[in-house]
PDB file of C-alpha atoms and ligand atoms in Angstrom:
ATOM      1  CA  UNK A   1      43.579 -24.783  35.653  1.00  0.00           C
ATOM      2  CA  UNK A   2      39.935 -23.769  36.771  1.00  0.00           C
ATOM      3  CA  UNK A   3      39.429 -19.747  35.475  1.00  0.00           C
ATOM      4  CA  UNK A   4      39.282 -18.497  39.164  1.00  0.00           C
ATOM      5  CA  UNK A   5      43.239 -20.143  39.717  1.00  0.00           C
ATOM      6  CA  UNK A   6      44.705 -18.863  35.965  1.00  0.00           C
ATOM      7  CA  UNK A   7      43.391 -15.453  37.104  1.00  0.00           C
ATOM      8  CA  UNK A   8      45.101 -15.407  40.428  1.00  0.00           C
ATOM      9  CA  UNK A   9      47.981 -16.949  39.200  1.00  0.00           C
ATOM     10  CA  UNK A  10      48.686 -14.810  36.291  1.00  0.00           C
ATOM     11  CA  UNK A  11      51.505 -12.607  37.007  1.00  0.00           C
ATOM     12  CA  UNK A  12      54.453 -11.186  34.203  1.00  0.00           C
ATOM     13  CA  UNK A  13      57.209 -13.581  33.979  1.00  0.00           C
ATOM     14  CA  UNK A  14      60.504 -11.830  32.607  1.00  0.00           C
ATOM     15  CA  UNK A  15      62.431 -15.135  32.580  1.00  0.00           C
ATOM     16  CA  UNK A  16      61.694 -18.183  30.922  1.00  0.00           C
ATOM     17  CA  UNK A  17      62.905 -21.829  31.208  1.00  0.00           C
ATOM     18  CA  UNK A  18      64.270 -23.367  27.832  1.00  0.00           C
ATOM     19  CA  UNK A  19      60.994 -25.784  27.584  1.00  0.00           C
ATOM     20  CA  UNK A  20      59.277 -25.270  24.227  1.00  0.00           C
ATOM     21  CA  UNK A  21      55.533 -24.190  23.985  1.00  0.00           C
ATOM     22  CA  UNK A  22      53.468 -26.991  21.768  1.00  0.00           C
ATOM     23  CA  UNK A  23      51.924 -26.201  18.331  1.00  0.00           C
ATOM     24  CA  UNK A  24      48.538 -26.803  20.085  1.00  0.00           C
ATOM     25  CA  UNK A  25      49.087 -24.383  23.234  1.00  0.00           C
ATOM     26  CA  UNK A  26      50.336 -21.460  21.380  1.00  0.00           C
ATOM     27  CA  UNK A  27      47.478 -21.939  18.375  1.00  0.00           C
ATOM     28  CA  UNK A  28      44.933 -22.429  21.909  1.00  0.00           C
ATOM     29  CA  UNK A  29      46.528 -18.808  22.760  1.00  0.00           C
ATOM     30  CA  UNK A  30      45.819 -17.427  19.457  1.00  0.00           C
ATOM     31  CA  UNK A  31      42.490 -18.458  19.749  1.00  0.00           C
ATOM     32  CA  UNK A  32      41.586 -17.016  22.785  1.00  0.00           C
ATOM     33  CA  UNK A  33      43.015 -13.293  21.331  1.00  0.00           C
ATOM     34  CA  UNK A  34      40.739 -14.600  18.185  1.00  0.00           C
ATOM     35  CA  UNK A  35      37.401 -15.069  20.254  1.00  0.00           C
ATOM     36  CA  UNK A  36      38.091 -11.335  22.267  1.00  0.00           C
ATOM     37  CA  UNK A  37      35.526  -8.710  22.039  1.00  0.00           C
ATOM     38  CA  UNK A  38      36.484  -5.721  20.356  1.00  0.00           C
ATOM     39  CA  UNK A  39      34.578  -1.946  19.707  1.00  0.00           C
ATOM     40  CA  UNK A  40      31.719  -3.089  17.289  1.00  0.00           C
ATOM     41  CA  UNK A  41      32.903  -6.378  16.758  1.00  0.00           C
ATOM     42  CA  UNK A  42      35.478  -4.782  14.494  1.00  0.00           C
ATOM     43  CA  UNK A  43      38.755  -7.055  15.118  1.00  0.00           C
ATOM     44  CA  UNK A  44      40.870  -4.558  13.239  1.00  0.00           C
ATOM     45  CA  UNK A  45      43.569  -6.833  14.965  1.00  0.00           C
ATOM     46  CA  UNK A  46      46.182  -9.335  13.657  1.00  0.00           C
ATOM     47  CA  UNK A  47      48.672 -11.170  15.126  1.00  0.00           C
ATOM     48  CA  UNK A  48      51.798 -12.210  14.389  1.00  0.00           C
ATOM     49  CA  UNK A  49      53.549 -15.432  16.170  1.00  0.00           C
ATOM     50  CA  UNK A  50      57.107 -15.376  16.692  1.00  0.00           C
ATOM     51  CA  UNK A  51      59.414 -18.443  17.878  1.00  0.00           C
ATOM     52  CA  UNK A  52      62.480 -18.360  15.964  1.00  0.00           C
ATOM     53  CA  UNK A  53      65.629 -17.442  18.758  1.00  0.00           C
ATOM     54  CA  UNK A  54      67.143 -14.644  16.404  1.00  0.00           C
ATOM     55  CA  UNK A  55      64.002 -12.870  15.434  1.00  0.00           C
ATOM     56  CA  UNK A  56      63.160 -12.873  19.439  1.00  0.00           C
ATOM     57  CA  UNK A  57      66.141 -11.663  20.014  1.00  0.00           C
ATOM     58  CA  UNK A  58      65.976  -8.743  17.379  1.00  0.00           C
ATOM     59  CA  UNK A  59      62.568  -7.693  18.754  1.00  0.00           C
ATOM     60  CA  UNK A  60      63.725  -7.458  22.044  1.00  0.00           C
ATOM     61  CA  UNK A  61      66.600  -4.959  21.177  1.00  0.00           C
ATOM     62  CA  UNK A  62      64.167  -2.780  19.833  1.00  0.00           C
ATOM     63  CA  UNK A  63      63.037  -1.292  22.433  1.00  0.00           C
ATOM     64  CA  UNK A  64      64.109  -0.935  26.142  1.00  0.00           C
ATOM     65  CA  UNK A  65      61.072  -2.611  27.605  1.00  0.00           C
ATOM     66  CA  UNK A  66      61.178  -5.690  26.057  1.00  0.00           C
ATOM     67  CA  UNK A  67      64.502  -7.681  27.113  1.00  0.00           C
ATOM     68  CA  UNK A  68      61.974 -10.418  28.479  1.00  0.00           C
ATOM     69  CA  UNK A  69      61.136 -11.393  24.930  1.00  0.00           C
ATOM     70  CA  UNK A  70      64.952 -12.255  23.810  1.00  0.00           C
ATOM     71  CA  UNK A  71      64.290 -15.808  26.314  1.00  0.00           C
ATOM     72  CA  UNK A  72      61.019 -16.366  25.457  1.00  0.00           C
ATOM     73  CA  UNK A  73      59.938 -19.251  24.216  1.00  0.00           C
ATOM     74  CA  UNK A  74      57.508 -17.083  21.869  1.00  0.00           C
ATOM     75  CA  UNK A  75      56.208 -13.984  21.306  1.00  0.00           C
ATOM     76  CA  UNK A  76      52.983 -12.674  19.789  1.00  0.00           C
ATOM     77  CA  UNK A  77      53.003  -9.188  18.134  1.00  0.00           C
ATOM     78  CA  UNK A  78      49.612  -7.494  18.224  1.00  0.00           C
ATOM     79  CA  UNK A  79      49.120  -5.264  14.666  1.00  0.00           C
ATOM     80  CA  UNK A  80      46.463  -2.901  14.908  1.00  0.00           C
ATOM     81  CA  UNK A  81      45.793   0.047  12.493  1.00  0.00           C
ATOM     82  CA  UNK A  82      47.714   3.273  12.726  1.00  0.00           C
ATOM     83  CA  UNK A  83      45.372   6.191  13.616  1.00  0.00           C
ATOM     84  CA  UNK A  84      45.327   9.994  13.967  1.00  0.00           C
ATOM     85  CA  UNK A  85      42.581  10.313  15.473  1.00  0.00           C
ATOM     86  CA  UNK A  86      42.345  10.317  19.159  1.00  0.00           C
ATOM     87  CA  UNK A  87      38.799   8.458  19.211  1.00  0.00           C
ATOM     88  CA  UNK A  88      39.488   5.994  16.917  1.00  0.00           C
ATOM     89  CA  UNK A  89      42.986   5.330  19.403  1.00  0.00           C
ATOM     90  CA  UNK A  90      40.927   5.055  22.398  1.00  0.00           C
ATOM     91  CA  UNK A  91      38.906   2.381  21.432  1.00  0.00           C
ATOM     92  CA  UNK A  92      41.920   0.682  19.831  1.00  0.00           C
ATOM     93  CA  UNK A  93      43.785   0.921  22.946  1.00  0.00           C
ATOM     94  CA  UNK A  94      40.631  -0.854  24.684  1.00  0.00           C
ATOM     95  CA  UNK A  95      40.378  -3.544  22.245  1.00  0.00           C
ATOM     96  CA  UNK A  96      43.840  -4.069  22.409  1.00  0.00           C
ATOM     97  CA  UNK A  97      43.557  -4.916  26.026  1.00  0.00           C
ATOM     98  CA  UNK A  98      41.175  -6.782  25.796  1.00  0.00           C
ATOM     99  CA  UNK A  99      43.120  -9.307  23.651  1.00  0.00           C
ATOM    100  CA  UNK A 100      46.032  -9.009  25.425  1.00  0.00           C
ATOM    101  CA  UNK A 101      44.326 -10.171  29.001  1.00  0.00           C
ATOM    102  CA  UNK A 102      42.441 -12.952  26.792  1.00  0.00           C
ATOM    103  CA  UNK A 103      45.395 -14.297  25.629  1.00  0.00           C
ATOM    104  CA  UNK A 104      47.408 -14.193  29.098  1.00  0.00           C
ATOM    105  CA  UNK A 105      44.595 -15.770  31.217  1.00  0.00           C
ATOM    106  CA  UNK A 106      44.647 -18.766  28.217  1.00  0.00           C
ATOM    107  CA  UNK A 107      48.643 -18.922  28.601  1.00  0.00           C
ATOM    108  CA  UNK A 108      48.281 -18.963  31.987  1.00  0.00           C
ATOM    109  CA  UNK A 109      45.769 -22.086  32.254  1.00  0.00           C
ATOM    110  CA  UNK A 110      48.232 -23.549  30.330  1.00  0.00           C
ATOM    111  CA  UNK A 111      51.095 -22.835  33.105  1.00  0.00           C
ATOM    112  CA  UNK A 112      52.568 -21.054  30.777  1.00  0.00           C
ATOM    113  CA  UNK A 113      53.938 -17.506  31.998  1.00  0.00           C
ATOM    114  CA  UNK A 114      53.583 -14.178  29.818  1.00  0.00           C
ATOM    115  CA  UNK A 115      54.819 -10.290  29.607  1.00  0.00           C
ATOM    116  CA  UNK A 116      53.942  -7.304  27.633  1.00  0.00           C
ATOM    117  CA  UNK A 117      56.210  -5.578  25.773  1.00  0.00           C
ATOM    118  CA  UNK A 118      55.589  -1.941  24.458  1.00  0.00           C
ATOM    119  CA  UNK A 119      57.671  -0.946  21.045  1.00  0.00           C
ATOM    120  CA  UNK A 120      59.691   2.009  20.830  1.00  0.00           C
ATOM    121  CA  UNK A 121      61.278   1.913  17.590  1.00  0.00           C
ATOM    122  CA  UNK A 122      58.153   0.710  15.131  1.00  0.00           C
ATOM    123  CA  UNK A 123      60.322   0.958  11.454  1.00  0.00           C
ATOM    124  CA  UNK A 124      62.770  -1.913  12.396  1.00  0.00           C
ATOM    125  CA  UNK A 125      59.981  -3.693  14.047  1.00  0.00           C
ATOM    126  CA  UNK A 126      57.966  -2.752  10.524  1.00  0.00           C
ATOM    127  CA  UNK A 127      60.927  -4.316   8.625  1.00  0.00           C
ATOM    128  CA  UNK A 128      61.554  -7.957  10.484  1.00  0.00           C
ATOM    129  CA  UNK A 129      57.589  -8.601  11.104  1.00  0.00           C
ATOM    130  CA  UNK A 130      56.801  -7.240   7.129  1.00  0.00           C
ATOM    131  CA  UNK A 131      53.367  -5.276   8.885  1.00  0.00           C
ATOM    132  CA  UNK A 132      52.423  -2.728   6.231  1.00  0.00           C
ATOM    133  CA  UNK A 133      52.807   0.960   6.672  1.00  0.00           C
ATOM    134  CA  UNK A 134      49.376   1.554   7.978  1.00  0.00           C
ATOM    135  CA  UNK A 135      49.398  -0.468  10.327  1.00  0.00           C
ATOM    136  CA  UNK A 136      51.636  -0.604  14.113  1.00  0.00           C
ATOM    137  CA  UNK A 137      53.111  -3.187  16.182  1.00  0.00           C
ATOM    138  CA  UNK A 138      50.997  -1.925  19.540  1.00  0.00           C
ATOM    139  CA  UNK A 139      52.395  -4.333  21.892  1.00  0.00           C
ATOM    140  CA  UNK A 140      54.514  -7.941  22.238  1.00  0.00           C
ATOM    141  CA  UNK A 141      53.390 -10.497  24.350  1.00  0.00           C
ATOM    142  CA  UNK A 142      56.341 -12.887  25.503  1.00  0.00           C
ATOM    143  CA  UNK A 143      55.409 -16.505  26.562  1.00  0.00           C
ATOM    144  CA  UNK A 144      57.537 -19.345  28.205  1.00  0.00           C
ATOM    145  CA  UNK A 145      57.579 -21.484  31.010  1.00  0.00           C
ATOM    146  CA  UNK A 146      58.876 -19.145  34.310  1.00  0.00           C
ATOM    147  CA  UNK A 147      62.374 -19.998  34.801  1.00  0.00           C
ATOM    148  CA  UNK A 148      62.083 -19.573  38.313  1.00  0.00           C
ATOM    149  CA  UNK A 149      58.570 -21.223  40.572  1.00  0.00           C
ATOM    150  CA  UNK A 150      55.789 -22.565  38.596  1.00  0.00           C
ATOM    151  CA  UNK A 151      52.582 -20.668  37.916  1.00  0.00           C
ATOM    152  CA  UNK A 152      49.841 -20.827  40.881  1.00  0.00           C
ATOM    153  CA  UNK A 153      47.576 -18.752  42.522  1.00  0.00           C
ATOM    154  CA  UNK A 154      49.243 -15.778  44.496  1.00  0.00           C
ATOM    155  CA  UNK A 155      48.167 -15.562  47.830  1.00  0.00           C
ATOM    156  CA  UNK A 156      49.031 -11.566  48.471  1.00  0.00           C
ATOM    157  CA  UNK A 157      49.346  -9.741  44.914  1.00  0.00           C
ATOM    158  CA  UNK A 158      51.131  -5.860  44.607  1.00  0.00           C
ATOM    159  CA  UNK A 159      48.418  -4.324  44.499  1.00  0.00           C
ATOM    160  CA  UNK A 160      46.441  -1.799  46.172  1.00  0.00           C
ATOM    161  CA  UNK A 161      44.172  -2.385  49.149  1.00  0.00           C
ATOM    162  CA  UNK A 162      40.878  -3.731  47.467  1.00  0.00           C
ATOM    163  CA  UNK A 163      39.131  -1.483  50.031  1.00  0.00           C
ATOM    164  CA  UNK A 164      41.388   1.253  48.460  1.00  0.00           C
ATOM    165  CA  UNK A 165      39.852   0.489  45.145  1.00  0.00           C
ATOM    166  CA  UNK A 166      36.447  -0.829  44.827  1.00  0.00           C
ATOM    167  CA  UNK A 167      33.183   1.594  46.375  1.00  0.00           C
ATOM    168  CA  UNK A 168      29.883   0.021  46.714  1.00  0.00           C
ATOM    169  CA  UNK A 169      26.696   2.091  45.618  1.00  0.00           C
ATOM    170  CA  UNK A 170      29.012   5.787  46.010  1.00  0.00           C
ATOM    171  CA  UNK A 171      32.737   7.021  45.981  1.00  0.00           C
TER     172      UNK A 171
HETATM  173  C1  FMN B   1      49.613  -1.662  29.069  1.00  0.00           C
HETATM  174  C2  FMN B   1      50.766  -2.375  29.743  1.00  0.00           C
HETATM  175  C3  FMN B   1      52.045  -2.248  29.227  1.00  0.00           C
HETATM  176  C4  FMN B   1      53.110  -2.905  29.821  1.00  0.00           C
HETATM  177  N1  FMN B   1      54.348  -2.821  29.248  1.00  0.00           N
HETATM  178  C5  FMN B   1      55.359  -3.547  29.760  1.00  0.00           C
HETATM  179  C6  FMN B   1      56.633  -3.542  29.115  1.00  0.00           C
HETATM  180  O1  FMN B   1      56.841  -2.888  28.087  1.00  0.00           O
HETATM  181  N2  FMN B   1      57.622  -4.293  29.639  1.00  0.00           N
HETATM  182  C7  FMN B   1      57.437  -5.035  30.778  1.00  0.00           C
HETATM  183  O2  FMN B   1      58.388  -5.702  31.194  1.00  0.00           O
HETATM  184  N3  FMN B   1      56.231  -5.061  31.423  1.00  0.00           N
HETATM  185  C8  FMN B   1      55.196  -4.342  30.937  1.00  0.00           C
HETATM  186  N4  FMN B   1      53.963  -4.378  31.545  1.00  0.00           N
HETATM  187  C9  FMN B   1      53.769  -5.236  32.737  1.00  0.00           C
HETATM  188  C10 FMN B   1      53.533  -4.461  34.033  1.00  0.00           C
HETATM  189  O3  FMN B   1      54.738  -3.905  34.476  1.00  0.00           O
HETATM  190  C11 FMN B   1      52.926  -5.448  35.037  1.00  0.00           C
HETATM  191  O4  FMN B   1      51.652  -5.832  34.587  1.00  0.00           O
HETATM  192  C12 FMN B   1      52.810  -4.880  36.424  1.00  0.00           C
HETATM  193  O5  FMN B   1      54.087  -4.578  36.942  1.00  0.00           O
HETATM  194  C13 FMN B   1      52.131  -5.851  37.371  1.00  0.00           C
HETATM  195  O6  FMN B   1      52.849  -7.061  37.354  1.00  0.00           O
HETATM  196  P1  FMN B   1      52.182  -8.410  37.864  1.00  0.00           P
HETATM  197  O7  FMN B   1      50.905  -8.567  37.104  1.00  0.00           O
HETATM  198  O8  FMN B   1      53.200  -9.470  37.621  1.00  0.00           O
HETATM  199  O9  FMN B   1      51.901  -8.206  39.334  1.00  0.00           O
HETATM  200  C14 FMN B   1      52.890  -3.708  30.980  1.00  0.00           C
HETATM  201  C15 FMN B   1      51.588  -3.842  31.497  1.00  0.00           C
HETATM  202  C16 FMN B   1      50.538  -3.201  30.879  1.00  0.00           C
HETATM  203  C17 FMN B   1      49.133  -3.395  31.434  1.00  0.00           C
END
């Protein structure tokens, strides 16, 4: 897909056809989290790749958000580093999405559909995954084929009016 078509056809697919995801297009995923920008060129990221059914499974009963990944046909947990400090979580939070949209604008110009997933319980997450204590699970990403229409440019997105949202020169 040309960048301009992955971008408008990215959307969050919650239901995923049984088609696999090849060794090359999920490592072409990582990749694209692995060439993100992050705060200072820190990359205090890692990321764990998921594919076996049960372990999907598990993850998604961990939190009520994330019943999408139990039918993926992977999932990528992002590990960043546990903080206290409310700086040091802001520009954690924007690194993080900055590797999340990387990585779902390269699924998607692969046709291959995505979803976040936040956490809520971290300790059993902590104990499948084997993360060490100082560091958190921030978010899942599910991929799979959509089990419903293929992925291609949306025409009228949700979202607010772009009039609403973008002011030229002033508020
Ligand atoms: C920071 C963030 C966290 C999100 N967490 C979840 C989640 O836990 N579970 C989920 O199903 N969707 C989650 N979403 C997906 C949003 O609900 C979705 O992006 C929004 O509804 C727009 O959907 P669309 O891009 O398909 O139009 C999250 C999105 C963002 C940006």
């Amino acid at each position: 897909m040309e960048t301009w078509d992955a971008i408008r056809a990215r959307r969050n697919v919650r239901r995923f056809s049984d088609r696999p995801i090849t060794v090359a297009d999920l490592d072409r995923i990582l990749e694209a989290g692995w060439r993100s920008p992050s705060s200072v060129n820190k990359q205090r990221w890692d990321f764990i790749l998921c594919t076996e059914r049960s372990q999907l499974q598990e993850l998604s009963s961990h939190s009520r958000w994330a019943g999408h990944v139990a039918g993926a046909a992977a999932a990528v947990a992002l590990i960043l580093p546990h903080s206290d400090d409310p700086d040091v979580n802001e520009s954690l939070d924007l690194d993080l999405g900055q590797v999340t949209i990387s990585m779902m604008l390269a699924a998607a110009d692969l046709g291959i559909g995505s979803c976040h997933a936040a956490l809520e319980d971290q300790e059993p997450v902590r104990r499948l995954l084997g993360y060490p204590e100082d560091r958190v699970c921030a978010l899942l990403i599910s991929l799979g084929y959509p089990a419903d229409r293929p992925l291609a440019p949306i025409k009228r997105p949700k979202r607010r009016p772009i009039d609403e949202i973008v002011h030229r020169d002033h508020w």
